[in-house]
PDB file of N, CA and C in Angstrom:
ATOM      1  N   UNK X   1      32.898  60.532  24.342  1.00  0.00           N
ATOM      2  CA  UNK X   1      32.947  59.145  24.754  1.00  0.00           C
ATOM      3  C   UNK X   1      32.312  58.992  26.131  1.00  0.00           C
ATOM      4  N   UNK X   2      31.906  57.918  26.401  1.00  0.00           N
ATOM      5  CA  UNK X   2      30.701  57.377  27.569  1.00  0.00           C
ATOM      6  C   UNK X   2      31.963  57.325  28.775  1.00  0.00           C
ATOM      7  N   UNK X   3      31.792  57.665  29.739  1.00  0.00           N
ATOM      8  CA  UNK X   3      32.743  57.921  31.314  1.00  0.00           C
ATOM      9  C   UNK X   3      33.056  56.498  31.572  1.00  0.00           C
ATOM     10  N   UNK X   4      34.524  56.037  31.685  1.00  0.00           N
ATOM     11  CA  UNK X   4      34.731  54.777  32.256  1.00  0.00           C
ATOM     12  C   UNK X   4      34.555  54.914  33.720  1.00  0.00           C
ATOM     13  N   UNK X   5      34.716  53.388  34.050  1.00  0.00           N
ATOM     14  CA  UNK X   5      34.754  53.234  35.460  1.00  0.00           C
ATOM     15  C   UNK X   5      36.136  53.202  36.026  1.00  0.00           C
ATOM     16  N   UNK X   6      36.593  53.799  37.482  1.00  0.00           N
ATOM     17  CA  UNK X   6      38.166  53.822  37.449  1.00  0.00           C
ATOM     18  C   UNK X   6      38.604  53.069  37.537  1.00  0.00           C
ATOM     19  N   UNK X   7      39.605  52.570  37.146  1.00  0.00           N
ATOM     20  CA  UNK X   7      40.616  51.180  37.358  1.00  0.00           C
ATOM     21  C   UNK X   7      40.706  50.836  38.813  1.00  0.00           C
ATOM     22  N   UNK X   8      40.887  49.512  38.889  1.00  0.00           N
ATOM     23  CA  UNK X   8      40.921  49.031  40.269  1.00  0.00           C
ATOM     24  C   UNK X   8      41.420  47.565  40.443  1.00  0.00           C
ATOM     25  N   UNK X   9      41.581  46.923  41.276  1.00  0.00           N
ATOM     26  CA  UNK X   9      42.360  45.455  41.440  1.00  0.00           C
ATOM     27  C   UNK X   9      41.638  44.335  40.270  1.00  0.00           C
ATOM     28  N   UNK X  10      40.338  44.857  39.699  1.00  0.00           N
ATOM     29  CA  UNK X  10      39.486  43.905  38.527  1.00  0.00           C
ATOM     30  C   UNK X  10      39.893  44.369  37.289  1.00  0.00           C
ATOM     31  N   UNK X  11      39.956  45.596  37.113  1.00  0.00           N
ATOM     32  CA  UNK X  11      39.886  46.422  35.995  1.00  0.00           C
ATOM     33  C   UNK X  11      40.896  47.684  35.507  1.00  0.00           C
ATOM     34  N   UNK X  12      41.435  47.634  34.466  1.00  0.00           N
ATOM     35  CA  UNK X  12      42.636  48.078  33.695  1.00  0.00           C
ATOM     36  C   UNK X  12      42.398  48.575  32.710  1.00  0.00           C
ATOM     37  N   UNK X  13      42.562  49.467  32.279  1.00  0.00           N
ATOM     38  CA  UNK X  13      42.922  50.057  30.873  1.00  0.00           C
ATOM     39  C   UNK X  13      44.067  50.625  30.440  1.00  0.00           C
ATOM     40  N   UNK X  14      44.583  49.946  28.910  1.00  0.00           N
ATOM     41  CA  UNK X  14      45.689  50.051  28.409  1.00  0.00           C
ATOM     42  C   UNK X  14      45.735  50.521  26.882  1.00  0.00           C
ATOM     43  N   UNK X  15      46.817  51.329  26.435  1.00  0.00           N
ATOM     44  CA  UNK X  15      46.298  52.114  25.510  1.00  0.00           C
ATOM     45  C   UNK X  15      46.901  51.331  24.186  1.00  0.00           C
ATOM     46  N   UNK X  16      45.987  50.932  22.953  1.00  0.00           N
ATOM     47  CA  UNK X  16      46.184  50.319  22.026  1.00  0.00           C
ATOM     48  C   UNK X  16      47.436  50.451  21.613  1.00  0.00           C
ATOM     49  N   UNK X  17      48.158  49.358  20.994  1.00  0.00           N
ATOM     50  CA  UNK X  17      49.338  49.376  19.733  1.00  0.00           C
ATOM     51  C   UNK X  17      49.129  48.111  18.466  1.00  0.00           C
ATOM     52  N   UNK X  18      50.183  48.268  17.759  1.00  0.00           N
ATOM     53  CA  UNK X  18      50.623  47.089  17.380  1.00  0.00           C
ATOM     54  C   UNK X  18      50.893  45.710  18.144  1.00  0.00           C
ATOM     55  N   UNK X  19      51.168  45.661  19.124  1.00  0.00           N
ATOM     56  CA  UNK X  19      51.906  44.508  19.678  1.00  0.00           C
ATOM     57  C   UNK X  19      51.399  44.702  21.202  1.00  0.00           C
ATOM     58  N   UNK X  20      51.858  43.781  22.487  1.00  0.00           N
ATOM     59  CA  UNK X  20      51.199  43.472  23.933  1.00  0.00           C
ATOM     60  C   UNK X  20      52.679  43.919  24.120  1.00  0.00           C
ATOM     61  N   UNK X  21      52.567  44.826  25.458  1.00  0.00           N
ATOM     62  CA  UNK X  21      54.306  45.312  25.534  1.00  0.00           C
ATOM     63  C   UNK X  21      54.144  44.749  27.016  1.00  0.00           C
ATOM     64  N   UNK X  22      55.245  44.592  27.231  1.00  0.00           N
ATOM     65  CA  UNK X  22      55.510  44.271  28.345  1.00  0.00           C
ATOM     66  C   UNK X  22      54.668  44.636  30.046  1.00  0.00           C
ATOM     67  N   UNK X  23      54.706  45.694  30.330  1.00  0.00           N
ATOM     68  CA  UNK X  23      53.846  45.844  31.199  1.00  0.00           C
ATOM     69  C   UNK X  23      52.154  45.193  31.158  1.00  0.00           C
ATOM     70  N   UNK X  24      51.551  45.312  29.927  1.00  0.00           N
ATOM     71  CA  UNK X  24      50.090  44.652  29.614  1.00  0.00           C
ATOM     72  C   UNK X  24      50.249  42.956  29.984  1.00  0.00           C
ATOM     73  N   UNK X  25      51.611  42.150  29.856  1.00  0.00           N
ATOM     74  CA  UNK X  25      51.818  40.988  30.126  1.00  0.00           C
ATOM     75  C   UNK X  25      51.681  41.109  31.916  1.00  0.00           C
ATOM     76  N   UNK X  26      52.727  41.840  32.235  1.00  0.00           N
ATOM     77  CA  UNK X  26      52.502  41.894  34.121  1.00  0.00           C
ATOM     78  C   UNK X  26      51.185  42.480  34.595  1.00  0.00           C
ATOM     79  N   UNK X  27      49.997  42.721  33.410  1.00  0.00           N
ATOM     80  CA  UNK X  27      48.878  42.550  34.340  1.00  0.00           C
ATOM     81  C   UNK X  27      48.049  41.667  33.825  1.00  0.00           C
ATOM     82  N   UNK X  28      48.410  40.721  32.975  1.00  0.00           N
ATOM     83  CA  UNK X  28      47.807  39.694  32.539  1.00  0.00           C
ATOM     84  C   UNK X  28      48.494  38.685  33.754  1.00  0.00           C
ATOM     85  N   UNK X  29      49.266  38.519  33.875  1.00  0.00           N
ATOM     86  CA  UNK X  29      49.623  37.837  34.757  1.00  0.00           C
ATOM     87  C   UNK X  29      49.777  38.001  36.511  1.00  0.00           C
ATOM     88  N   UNK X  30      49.131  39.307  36.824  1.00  0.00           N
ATOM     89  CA  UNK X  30      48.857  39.846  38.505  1.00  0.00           C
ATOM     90  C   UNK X  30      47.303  39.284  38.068  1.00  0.00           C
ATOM     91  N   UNK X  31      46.520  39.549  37.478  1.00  0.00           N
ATOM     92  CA  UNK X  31      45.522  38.697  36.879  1.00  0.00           C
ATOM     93  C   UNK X  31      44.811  37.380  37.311  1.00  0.00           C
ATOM     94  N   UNK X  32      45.728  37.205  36.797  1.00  0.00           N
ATOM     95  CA  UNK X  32      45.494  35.252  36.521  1.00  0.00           C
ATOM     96  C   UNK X  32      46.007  34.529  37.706  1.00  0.00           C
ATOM     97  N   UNK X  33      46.879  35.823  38.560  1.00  0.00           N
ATOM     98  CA  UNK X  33      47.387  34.984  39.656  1.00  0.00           C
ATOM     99  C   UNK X  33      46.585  35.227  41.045  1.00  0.00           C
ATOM    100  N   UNK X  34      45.709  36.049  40.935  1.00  0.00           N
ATOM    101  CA  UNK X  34      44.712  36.715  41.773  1.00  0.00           C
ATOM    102  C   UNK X  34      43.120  36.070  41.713  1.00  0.00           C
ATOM    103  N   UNK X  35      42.316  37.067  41.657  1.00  0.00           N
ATOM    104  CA  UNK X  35      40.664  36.902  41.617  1.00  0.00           C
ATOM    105  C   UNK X  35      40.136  37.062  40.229  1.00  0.00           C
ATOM    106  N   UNK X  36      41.511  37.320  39.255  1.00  0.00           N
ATOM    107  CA  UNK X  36      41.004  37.735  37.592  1.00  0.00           C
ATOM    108  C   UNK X  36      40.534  38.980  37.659  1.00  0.00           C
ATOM    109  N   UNK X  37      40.265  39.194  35.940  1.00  0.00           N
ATOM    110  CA  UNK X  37      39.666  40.887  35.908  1.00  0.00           C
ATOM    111  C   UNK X  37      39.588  41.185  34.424  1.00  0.00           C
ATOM    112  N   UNK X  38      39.774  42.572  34.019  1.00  0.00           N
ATOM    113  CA  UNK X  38      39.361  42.466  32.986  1.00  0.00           C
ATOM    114  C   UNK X  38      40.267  44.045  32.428  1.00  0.00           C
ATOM    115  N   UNK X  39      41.048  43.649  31.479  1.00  0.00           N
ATOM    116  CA  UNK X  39      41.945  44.458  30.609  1.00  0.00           C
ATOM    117  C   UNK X  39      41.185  44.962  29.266  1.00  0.00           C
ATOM    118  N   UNK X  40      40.921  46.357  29.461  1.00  0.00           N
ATOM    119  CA  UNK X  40      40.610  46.901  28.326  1.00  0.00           C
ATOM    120  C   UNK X  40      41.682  47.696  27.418  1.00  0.00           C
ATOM    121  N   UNK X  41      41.511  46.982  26.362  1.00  0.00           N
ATOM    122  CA  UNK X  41      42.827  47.767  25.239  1.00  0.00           C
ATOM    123  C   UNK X  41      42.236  48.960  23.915  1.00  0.00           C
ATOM    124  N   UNK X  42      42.835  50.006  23.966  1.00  0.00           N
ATOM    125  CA  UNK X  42      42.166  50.835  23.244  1.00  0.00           C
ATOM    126  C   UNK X  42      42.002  52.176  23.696  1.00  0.00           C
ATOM    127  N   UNK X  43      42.254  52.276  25.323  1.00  0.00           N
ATOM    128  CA  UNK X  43      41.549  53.580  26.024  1.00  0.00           C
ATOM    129  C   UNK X  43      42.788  54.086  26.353  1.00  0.00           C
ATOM    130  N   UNK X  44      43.141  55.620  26.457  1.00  0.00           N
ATOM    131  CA  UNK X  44      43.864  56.831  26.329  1.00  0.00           C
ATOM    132  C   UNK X  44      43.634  57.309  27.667  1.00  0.00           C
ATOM    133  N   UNK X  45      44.228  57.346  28.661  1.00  0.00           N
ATOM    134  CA  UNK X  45      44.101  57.790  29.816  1.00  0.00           C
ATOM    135  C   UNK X  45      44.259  59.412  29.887  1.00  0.00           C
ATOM    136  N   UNK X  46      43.437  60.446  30.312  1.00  0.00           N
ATOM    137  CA  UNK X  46      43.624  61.329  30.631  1.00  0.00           C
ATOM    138  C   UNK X  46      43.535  62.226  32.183  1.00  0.00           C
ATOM    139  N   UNK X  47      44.203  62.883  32.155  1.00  0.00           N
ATOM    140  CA  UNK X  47      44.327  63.577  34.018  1.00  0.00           C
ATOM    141  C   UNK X  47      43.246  64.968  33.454  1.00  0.00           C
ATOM    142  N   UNK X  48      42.095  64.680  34.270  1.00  0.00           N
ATOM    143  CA  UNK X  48      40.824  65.501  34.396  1.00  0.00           C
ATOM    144  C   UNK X  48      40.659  65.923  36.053  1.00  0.00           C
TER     145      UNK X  48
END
């Protein structure tokens, strides 16, 4: 897979489910209450 960029006050990644759990809501909403940004759902965080 292609190297993300690291997360930062714009940008998030959160790892797919069934359903938006709770924490994915508190950064939809640090978000919206800020400069905005952009939540990617799907990505598996690993310590490299």
């Amino acid at each position: 897979m292609e190297k993300l960029h690291i997360e930062n006050a714009h940008l998030e990644y959160k790892k797919a489910s069934n359903s938006v759990s709770s924490d994915r809501w508190g950064t939809v909403s640090a978000f919206a209450s800020t400069d905005g940004g952009i939540i990617i759902l799907g990505v598996t965080e690993t310590n490299k």
